[in-house]
PDB file of C-alpha atoms and ligand atoms in Angstrom:
ATOM      1  CA  UNK I   1       7.335 -11.534 -11.483  1.00  0.00           C
ATOM      2  CA  UNK I   2       9.213  -8.275 -11.704  1.00  0.00           C
ATOM      3  CA  UNK I   3      10.357  -5.837  -9.065  1.00  0.00           C
ATOM      4  CA  UNK I   4       9.261  -2.291  -9.717  1.00  0.00           C
ATOM      5  CA  UNK I   5      11.873  -0.638 -11.866  1.00  0.00           C
ATOM      6  CA  UNK I   6      10.164   1.081 -14.745  1.00  0.00           C
ATOM      7  CA  UNK I   7      10.332   4.412 -16.471  1.00  0.00           C
ATOM      8  CA  UNK I   8       8.514   7.326 -14.806  1.00  0.00           C
ATOM      9  CA  UNK I   9       5.314   6.450 -16.655  1.00  0.00           C
ATOM     10  CA  UNK I  10       5.093   2.965 -18.070  1.00  0.00           C
ATOM     11  CA  UNK I  11       2.335   1.324 -20.125  1.00  0.00           C
ATOM     12  CA  UNK I  12       1.388  -0.545 -16.960  1.00  0.00           C
ATOM     13  CA  UNK I  13      -0.408   2.518 -15.611  1.00  0.00           C
ATOM     14  CA  UNK I  14       2.479   2.930 -13.203  1.00  0.00           C
ATOM     15  CA  UNK I  15       4.361   6.102 -12.312  1.00  0.00           C
ATOM     16  CA  UNK I  16       7.524   5.521 -10.273  1.00  0.00           C
ATOM     17  CA  UNK I  17      10.342   7.779  -9.136  1.00  0.00           C
ATOM     18  CA  UNK I  18      12.775   8.337  -6.295  1.00  0.00           C
ATOM     19  CA  UNK I  19      11.113  11.758  -5.914  1.00  0.00           C
ATOM     20  CA  UNK I  20       8.170  11.841  -3.507  1.00  0.00           C
ATOM     21  CA  UNK I  21       6.330  14.189  -5.870  1.00  0.00           C
ATOM     22  CA  UNK I  22       5.585  11.230  -8.142  1.00  0.00           C
ATOM     23  CA  UNK I  23       2.690  10.345  -5.833  1.00  0.00           C
ATOM     24  CA  UNK I  24       0.835  13.333  -7.268  1.00  0.00           C
ATOM     25  CA  UNK I  25       0.807  11.539 -10.628  1.00  0.00           C
ATOM     26  CA  UNK I  26      -2.047   9.406  -9.321  1.00  0.00           C
ATOM     27  CA  UNK I  27      -4.330  12.255 -10.394  1.00  0.00           C
ATOM     28  CA  UNK I  28      -3.663  11.464 -14.054  1.00  0.00           C
ATOM     29  CA  UNK I  29      -6.276   9.460 -15.893  1.00  0.00           C
ATOM     30  CA  UNK I  30      -3.860   6.787 -17.107  1.00  0.00           C
ATOM     31  CA  UNK I  31      -1.987   6.270 -13.824  1.00  0.00           C
ATOM     32  CA  UNK I  32      -3.393   3.594 -11.524  1.00  0.00           C
ATOM     33  CA  UNK I  33      -0.360   2.996  -9.300  1.00  0.00           C
ATOM     34  CA  UNK I  34       2.127   5.681  -8.200  1.00  0.00           C
ATOM     35  CA  UNK I  35       5.266   4.617  -6.343  1.00  0.00           C
ATOM     36  CA  UNK I  36       7.758   6.706  -4.403  1.00  0.00           C
ATOM     37  CA  UNK I  37      10.801   4.470  -4.645  1.00  0.00           C
ATOM     38  CA  UNK I  38      12.779   4.753  -1.400  1.00  0.00           C
ATOM     39  CA  UNK I  39      14.467   2.580   1.189  1.00  0.00           C
ATOM     40  CA  UNK I  40      12.601   1.720   4.371  1.00  0.00           C
ATOM     41  CA  UNK I  41      13.165   4.315   7.105  1.00  0.00           C
ATOM     42  CA  UNK I  42      12.251   1.673   9.706  1.00  0.00           C
ATOM     43  CA  UNK I  43      14.793  -0.994  10.658  1.00  0.00           C
ATOM     44  CA  UNK I  44      14.342  -4.749  10.826  1.00  0.00           C
ATOM     45  CA  UNK I  45      14.648  -4.625  14.631  1.00  0.00           C
ATOM     46  CA  UNK I  46      11.596  -2.358  14.796  1.00  0.00           C
ATOM     47  CA  UNK I  47       9.642  -4.635  12.473  1.00  0.00           C
ATOM     48  CA  UNK I  48      10.556  -7.610  14.681  1.00  0.00           C
ATOM     49  CA  UNK I  49       9.494  -5.741  17.824  1.00  0.00           C
ATOM     50  CA  UNK I  50       6.162  -4.745  16.243  1.00  0.00           C
ATOM     51  CA  UNK I  51       5.552  -8.390  15.293  1.00  0.00           C
ATOM     52  CA  UNK I  52       6.482  -9.523  18.792  1.00  0.00           C
ATOM     53  CA  UNK I  53       3.935  -7.043  20.182  1.00  0.00           C
ATOM     54  CA  UNK I  54       1.383  -8.044  17.514  1.00  0.00           C
ATOM     55  CA  UNK I  55       0.956  -4.390  16.619  1.00  0.00           C
ATOM     56  CA  UNK I  56      -2.523  -3.736  15.210  1.00  0.00           C
ATOM     57  CA  UNK I  57      -3.328  -0.033  15.180  1.00  0.00           C
ATOM     58  CA  UNK I  58      -6.430   1.270  13.444  1.00  0.00           C
ATOM     59  CA  UNK I  59      -7.624   4.836  13.854  1.00  0.00           C
ATOM     60  CA  UNK I  60      -8.852   7.977  12.158  1.00  0.00           C
ATOM     61  CA  UNK I  61      -6.190  10.669  12.458  1.00  0.00           C
ATOM     62  CA  UNK I  62      -7.414  14.251  12.292  1.00  0.00           C
ATOM     63  CA  UNK I  63      -4.852  16.580  10.742  1.00  0.00           C
ATOM     64  CA  UNK I  64      -6.115  19.558  12.733  1.00  0.00           C
ATOM     65  CA  UNK I  65      -5.655  17.943  16.132  1.00  0.00           C
ATOM     66  CA  UNK I  66      -1.959  17.224  16.463  1.00  0.00           C
ATOM     67  CA  UNK I  67      -0.945  14.254  14.343  1.00  0.00           C
ATOM     68  CA  UNK I  68       2.253  13.669  16.328  1.00  0.00           C
ATOM     69  CA  UNK I  69       0.333  13.505  19.605  1.00  0.00           C
ATOM     70  CA  UNK I  70      -2.257  11.137  18.145  1.00  0.00           C
ATOM     71  CA  UNK I  71       0.431   8.794  16.841  1.00  0.00           C
ATOM     72  CA  UNK I  72       2.320   8.940  20.144  1.00  0.00           C
ATOM     73  CA  UNK I  73      -0.867   7.700  21.783  1.00  0.00           C
ATOM     74  CA  UNK I  74      -1.502   5.024  19.152  1.00  0.00           C
ATOM     75  CA  UNK I  75       2.082   3.757  18.838  1.00  0.00           C
ATOM     76  CA  UNK I  76       3.800   4.504  22.165  1.00  0.00           C
ATOM     77  CA  UNK I  77       7.420   3.797  23.000  1.00  0.00           C
ATOM     78  CA  UNK I  78      10.836   5.206  22.115  1.00  0.00           C
ATOM     79  CA  UNK I  79      11.563   2.181  19.911  1.00  0.00           C
ATOM     80  CA  UNK I  80       8.874   3.348  17.496  1.00  0.00           C
ATOM     81  CA  UNK I  81       9.983   6.977  17.060  1.00  0.00           C
ATOM     82  CA  UNK I  82      11.069   6.484  13.422  1.00  0.00           C
ATOM     83  CA  UNK I  83       7.893   4.567  12.671  1.00  0.00           C
ATOM     84  CA  UNK I  84       5.717   7.346  14.143  1.00  0.00           C
ATOM     85  CA  UNK I  85       7.648  10.004  12.225  1.00  0.00           C
ATOM     86  CA  UNK I  86       7.166   8.154   8.965  1.00  0.00           C
ATOM     87  CA  UNK I  87       3.477   7.463   9.525  1.00  0.00           C
ATOM     88  CA  UNK I  88       3.077  11.179  10.295  1.00  0.00           C
ATOM     89  CA  UNK I  89       4.890  12.133   7.089  1.00  0.00           C
ATOM     90  CA  UNK I  90       2.776   9.764   4.980  1.00  0.00           C
ATOM     91  CA  UNK I  91      -0.456  10.898   6.681  1.00  0.00           C
ATOM     92  CA  UNK I  92       0.351  14.529   5.966  1.00  0.00           C
ATOM     93  CA  UNK I  93       1.251  13.727   2.358  1.00  0.00           C
ATOM     94  CA  UNK I  94      -2.011  11.827   1.900  1.00  0.00           C
ATOM     95  CA  UNK I  95      -4.084  14.642   3.411  1.00  0.00           C
ATOM     96  CA  UNK I  96      -2.276  17.237   1.307  1.00  0.00           C
ATOM     97  CA  UNK I  97      -2.592  15.247  -1.937  1.00  0.00           C
ATOM     98  CA  UNK I  98      -6.325  14.777  -1.579  1.00  0.00           C
ATOM     99  CA  UNK I  99      -7.190  17.945   0.324  1.00  0.00           C
ATOM    100  CA  UNK I 100      -8.748  16.086   3.244  1.00  0.00           C
ATOM    101  CA  UNK I 101      -8.658  16.911   6.954  1.00  0.00           C
ATOM    102  CA  UNK I 102      -8.043  13.390   8.174  1.00  0.00           C
ATOM    103  CA  UNK I 103      -6.942   9.932   7.104  1.00  0.00           C
ATOM    104  CA  UNK I 104      -7.687   6.394   8.211  1.00  0.00           C
ATOM    105  CA  UNK I 105      -4.449   4.882   9.521  1.00  0.00           C
ATOM    106  CA  UNK I 106      -3.708   1.197   9.999  1.00  0.00           C
ATOM    107  CA  UNK I 107      -0.353  -0.133  11.148  1.00  0.00           C
ATOM    108  CA  UNK I 108      -0.294  -3.904  11.242  1.00  0.00           C
ATOM    109  CA  UNK I 109       2.389  -6.439  12.052  1.00  0.00           C
ATOM    110  CA  UNK I 110       1.831  -9.544   9.962  1.00  0.00           C
ATOM    111  CA  UNK I 111       3.225 -13.030   9.898  1.00  0.00           C
ATOM    112  CA  UNK I 112       0.549 -14.343   7.494  1.00  0.00           C
ATOM    113  CA  UNK I 113      -0.959 -12.789   4.353  1.00  0.00           C
ATOM    114  CA  UNK I 114      -3.793 -10.433   5.369  1.00  0.00           C
ATOM    115  CA  UNK I 115      -5.643 -10.572   2.008  1.00  0.00           C
ATOM    116  CA  UNK I 116      -4.131 -13.502   0.075  1.00  0.00           C
ATOM    117  CA  UNK I 117      -6.741 -13.390  -2.729  1.00  0.00           C
ATOM    118  CA  UNK I 118      -6.643 -10.853  -5.523  1.00  0.00           C
ATOM    119  CA  UNK I 119      -9.209  -8.126  -4.913  1.00  0.00           C
ATOM    120  CA  UNK I 120      -9.915  -4.430  -5.416  1.00  0.00           C
ATOM    121  CA  UNK I 121     -10.435  -1.974  -2.567  1.00  0.00           C
ATOM    122  CA  UNK I 122     -13.854  -0.303  -2.563  1.00  0.00           C
ATOM    123  CA  UNK I 123     -12.470   3.089  -1.669  1.00  0.00           C
ATOM    124  CA  UNK I 124     -11.184   5.997  -3.795  1.00  0.00           C
ATOM    125  CA  UNK I 125      -7.493   5.492  -3.027  1.00  0.00           C
ATOM    126  CA  UNK I 126      -5.120   3.855  -0.567  1.00  0.00           C
ATOM    127  CA  UNK I 127      -1.512   4.614   0.305  1.00  0.00           C
ATOM    128  CA  UNK I 128       0.555   1.703   1.522  1.00  0.00           C
ATOM    129  CA  UNK I 129       4.078   0.939   2.623  1.00  0.00           C
ATOM    130  CA  UNK I 130       5.610  -2.301   3.864  1.00  0.00           C
ATOM    131  CA  UNK I 131       8.528  -1.461   6.143  1.00  0.00           C
ATOM    132  CA  UNK I 132       9.980  -4.933   6.189  1.00  0.00           C
ATOM    133  CA  UNK I 133       9.358  -8.190   4.367  1.00  0.00           C
ATOM    134  CA  UNK I 134       7.813  -8.597   0.929  1.00  0.00           C
ATOM    135  CA  UNK I 135       5.501  -5.868  -0.387  1.00  0.00           C
ATOM    136  CA  UNK I 136       2.003  -6.095  -1.864  1.00  0.00           C
ATOM    137  CA  UNK I 137       1.506  -7.624  -5.318  1.00  0.00           C
ATOM    138  CA  UNK I 138      -0.636  -6.137  -8.073  1.00  0.00           C
ATOM    139  CA  UNK I 139      -1.639  -6.758 -11.663  1.00  0.00           C
ATOM    140  CA  UNK I 140      -1.786  -4.315 -14.575  1.00  0.00           C
ATOM    141  CA  UNK I 141      -5.311  -4.025 -15.979  1.00  0.00           C
ATOM    142  CA  UNK I 142      -4.540  -5.974 -19.159  1.00  0.00           C
ATOM    143  CA  UNK I 143      -3.355  -8.970 -17.124  1.00  0.00           C
ATOM    144  CA  UNK I 144      -6.686  -9.362 -15.323  1.00  0.00           C
ATOM    145  CA  UNK I 145      -9.185 -11.832 -16.768  1.00  0.00           C
ATOM    146  CA  UNK I 146     -12.936 -11.441 -16.346  1.00  0.00           C
ATOM    147  CA  UNK I 147     -13.130 -14.455 -14.060  1.00  0.00           C
ATOM    148  CA  UNK I 148     -10.261 -13.597 -11.693  1.00  0.00           C
ATOM    149  CA  UNK I 149     -12.359 -11.717  -9.149  1.00  0.00           C
ATOM    150  CA  UNK I 150     -15.416 -13.965  -9.148  1.00  0.00           C
ATOM    151  CA  UNK I 151     -16.261 -15.169  -5.624  1.00  0.00           C
ATOM    152  CA  UNK I 152     -14.967 -18.665  -4.961  1.00  0.00           C
ATOM    153  CA  UNK I 153     -12.898 -18.656  -8.155  1.00  0.00           C
ATOM    154  CA  UNK I 154      -9.600 -20.552  -8.000  1.00  0.00           C
ATOM    155  CA  UNK I 155      -7.431 -17.613  -9.013  1.00  0.00           C
ATOM    156  CA  UNK I 156      -4.454 -19.705 -10.023  1.00  0.00           C
ATOM    157  CA  UNK I 157      -4.232 -19.625 -13.806  1.00  0.00           C
ATOM    158  CA  UNK I 158      -6.574 -16.608 -14.112  1.00  0.00           C
ATOM    159  CA  UNK I 159      -3.736 -14.145 -14.596  1.00  0.00           C
ATOM    160  CA  UNK I 160      -0.413 -14.062 -16.358  1.00  0.00           C
ATOM    161  CA  UNK I 161       2.277 -14.936 -13.803  1.00  0.00           C
ATOM    162  CA  UNK I 162       4.854 -12.895 -15.713  1.00  0.00           C
ATOM    163  CA  UNK I 163       2.736  -9.770 -15.361  1.00  0.00           C
ATOM    164  CA  UNK I 164       2.684  -9.846 -11.559  1.00  0.00           C
ATOM    165  CA  UNK I 165       4.236  -6.732 -10.008  1.00  0.00           C
ATOM    166  CA  UNK I 166       5.508  -6.515  -6.442  1.00  0.00           C
ATOM    167  CA  UNK I 167       6.295  -3.580  -4.203  1.00  0.00           C
ATOM    168  CA  UNK I 168       9.588  -3.573  -2.321  1.00  0.00           C
ATOM    169  CA  UNK I 169      10.120  -2.807   1.360  1.00  0.00           C
ATOM    170  CA  UNK I 170      10.137   0.933   1.975  1.00  0.00           C
ATOM    171  CA  UNK I 171       8.439   1.928  -1.287  1.00  0.00           C
ATOM    172  CA  UNK I 172       5.361   4.092  -0.796  1.00  0.00           C
ATOM    173  CA  UNK I 173       2.556   3.233  -3.202  1.00  0.00           C
ATOM    174  CA  UNK I 174      -0.751   4.857  -4.025  1.00  0.00           C
ATOM    175  CA  UNK I 175      -3.328   2.501  -5.504  1.00  0.00           C
ATOM    176  CA  UNK I 176      -6.482   3.772  -7.139  1.00  0.00           C
ATOM    177  CA  UNK I 177      -9.479   2.011  -5.646  1.00  0.00           C
ATOM    178  CA  UNK I 178     -12.781   0.988  -7.149  1.00  0.00           C
ATOM    179  CA  UNK I 179     -14.558   4.241  -6.270  1.00  0.00           C
ATOM    180  CA  UNK I 180     -11.962   6.670  -7.653  1.00  0.00           C
ATOM    181  CA  UNK I 181     -13.911   9.619  -9.040  1.00  0.00           C
ATOM    182  CA  UNK I 182     -13.142   9.097 -12.733  1.00  0.00           C
ATOM    183  CA  UNK I 183     -12.940   5.347 -13.038  1.00  0.00           C
ATOM    184  CA  UNK I 184     -15.521   3.543 -10.989  1.00  0.00           C
ATOM    185  CA  UNK I 185     -15.007  -0.203 -11.217  1.00  0.00           C
ATOM    186  CA  UNK I 186     -11.390   0.012 -12.368  1.00  0.00           C
ATOM    187  CA  UNK I 187      -9.547  -0.241  -9.063  1.00  0.00           C
ATOM    188  CA  UNK I 188      -6.102  -1.815  -8.953  1.00  0.00           C
ATOM    189  CA  UNK I 189      -6.242  -5.600  -8.554  1.00  0.00           C
ATOM    190  CA  UNK I 190      -3.872  -6.592  -5.776  1.00  0.00           C
ATOM    191  CA  UNK I 191      -3.198  -9.028  -2.946  1.00  0.00           C
ATOM    192  CA  UNK I 192      -0.939  -9.598   0.037  1.00  0.00           C
ATOM    193  CA  UNK I 193       2.267 -11.351  -0.943  1.00  0.00           C
ATOM    194  CA  UNK I 194       2.755 -15.010  -0.083  1.00  0.00           C
ATOM    195  CA  UNK I 195       5.093 -15.243   2.912  1.00  0.00           C
ATOM    196  CA  UNK I 196       7.320 -18.033   4.066  1.00  0.00           C
ATOM    197  CA  UNK I 197       6.978 -19.312   7.656  1.00  0.00           C
ATOM    198  CA  UNK I 198       8.624 -16.963  10.131  1.00  0.00           C
ATOM    199  CA  UNK I 199       8.724 -14.050   7.671  1.00  0.00           C
ATOM    200  CA  UNK I 200       7.704 -10.802   9.329  1.00  0.00           C
ATOM    201  CA  UNK I 201       6.041  -7.773   7.754  1.00  0.00           C
ATOM    202  CA  UNK I 202       5.022  -4.383   9.067  1.00  0.00           C
ATOM    203  CA  UNK I 203       2.441  -2.694   6.873  1.00  0.00           C
ATOM    204  CA  UNK I 204       0.985   0.801   7.031  1.00  0.00           C
ATOM    205  CA  UNK I 205      -2.094   1.710   5.022  1.00  0.00           C
ATOM    206  CA  UNK I 206      -3.686   5.150   4.772  1.00  0.00           C
ATOM    207  CA  UNK I 207      -7.191   5.686   3.428  1.00  0.00           C
ATOM    208  CA  UNK I 208      -9.134   8.782   2.516  1.00  0.00           C
TER     209      UNK I 208
HETATM  210 FE1  LIG E   1      -6.629  -4.366  -0.541  1.00  0.00          FE
END
């Protein structure tokens, strides 16, 4: 398994850079994962507090009706100021990238894998960031066998272990989903990372 450290556009269908603008690369035909490589702006103490509170926020955020106010309502408390500011930034980036007036926001504290099986998302695209703990895992297209995604399939052994990619805490990723306009049925195969007991994660996902 390799941490994400590749050239700006690798054969994996990955574009990665420390510049936020790399997220716009997702529009290219041969890019399936775009990663803004940055450190987490949210501290471990905030992740721990969110886990303690079992944070589970899910809402549609309308860009034209005060994003900051909406997030203040959804994620109240001074302890979460940096988290709100980052979710606002990512929401605005997502809306700008795709020219939409609102995004579906989920902020979830996790102590178990949410989606431990490999799967594809049946949406056009999803932005995700894990603020603390291990990040999501994904497979390049050529590492996916025909049987991997069959219902009930034991997935162990249906992919090359050495091809498994993993996001790092703080990195912002855009995954193409299964209903992306130009490549129906070719969404990025991914899963929640295995976690060890007591390991805490705080995950934000943004959907269009
Ligand atoms: Fe997913």
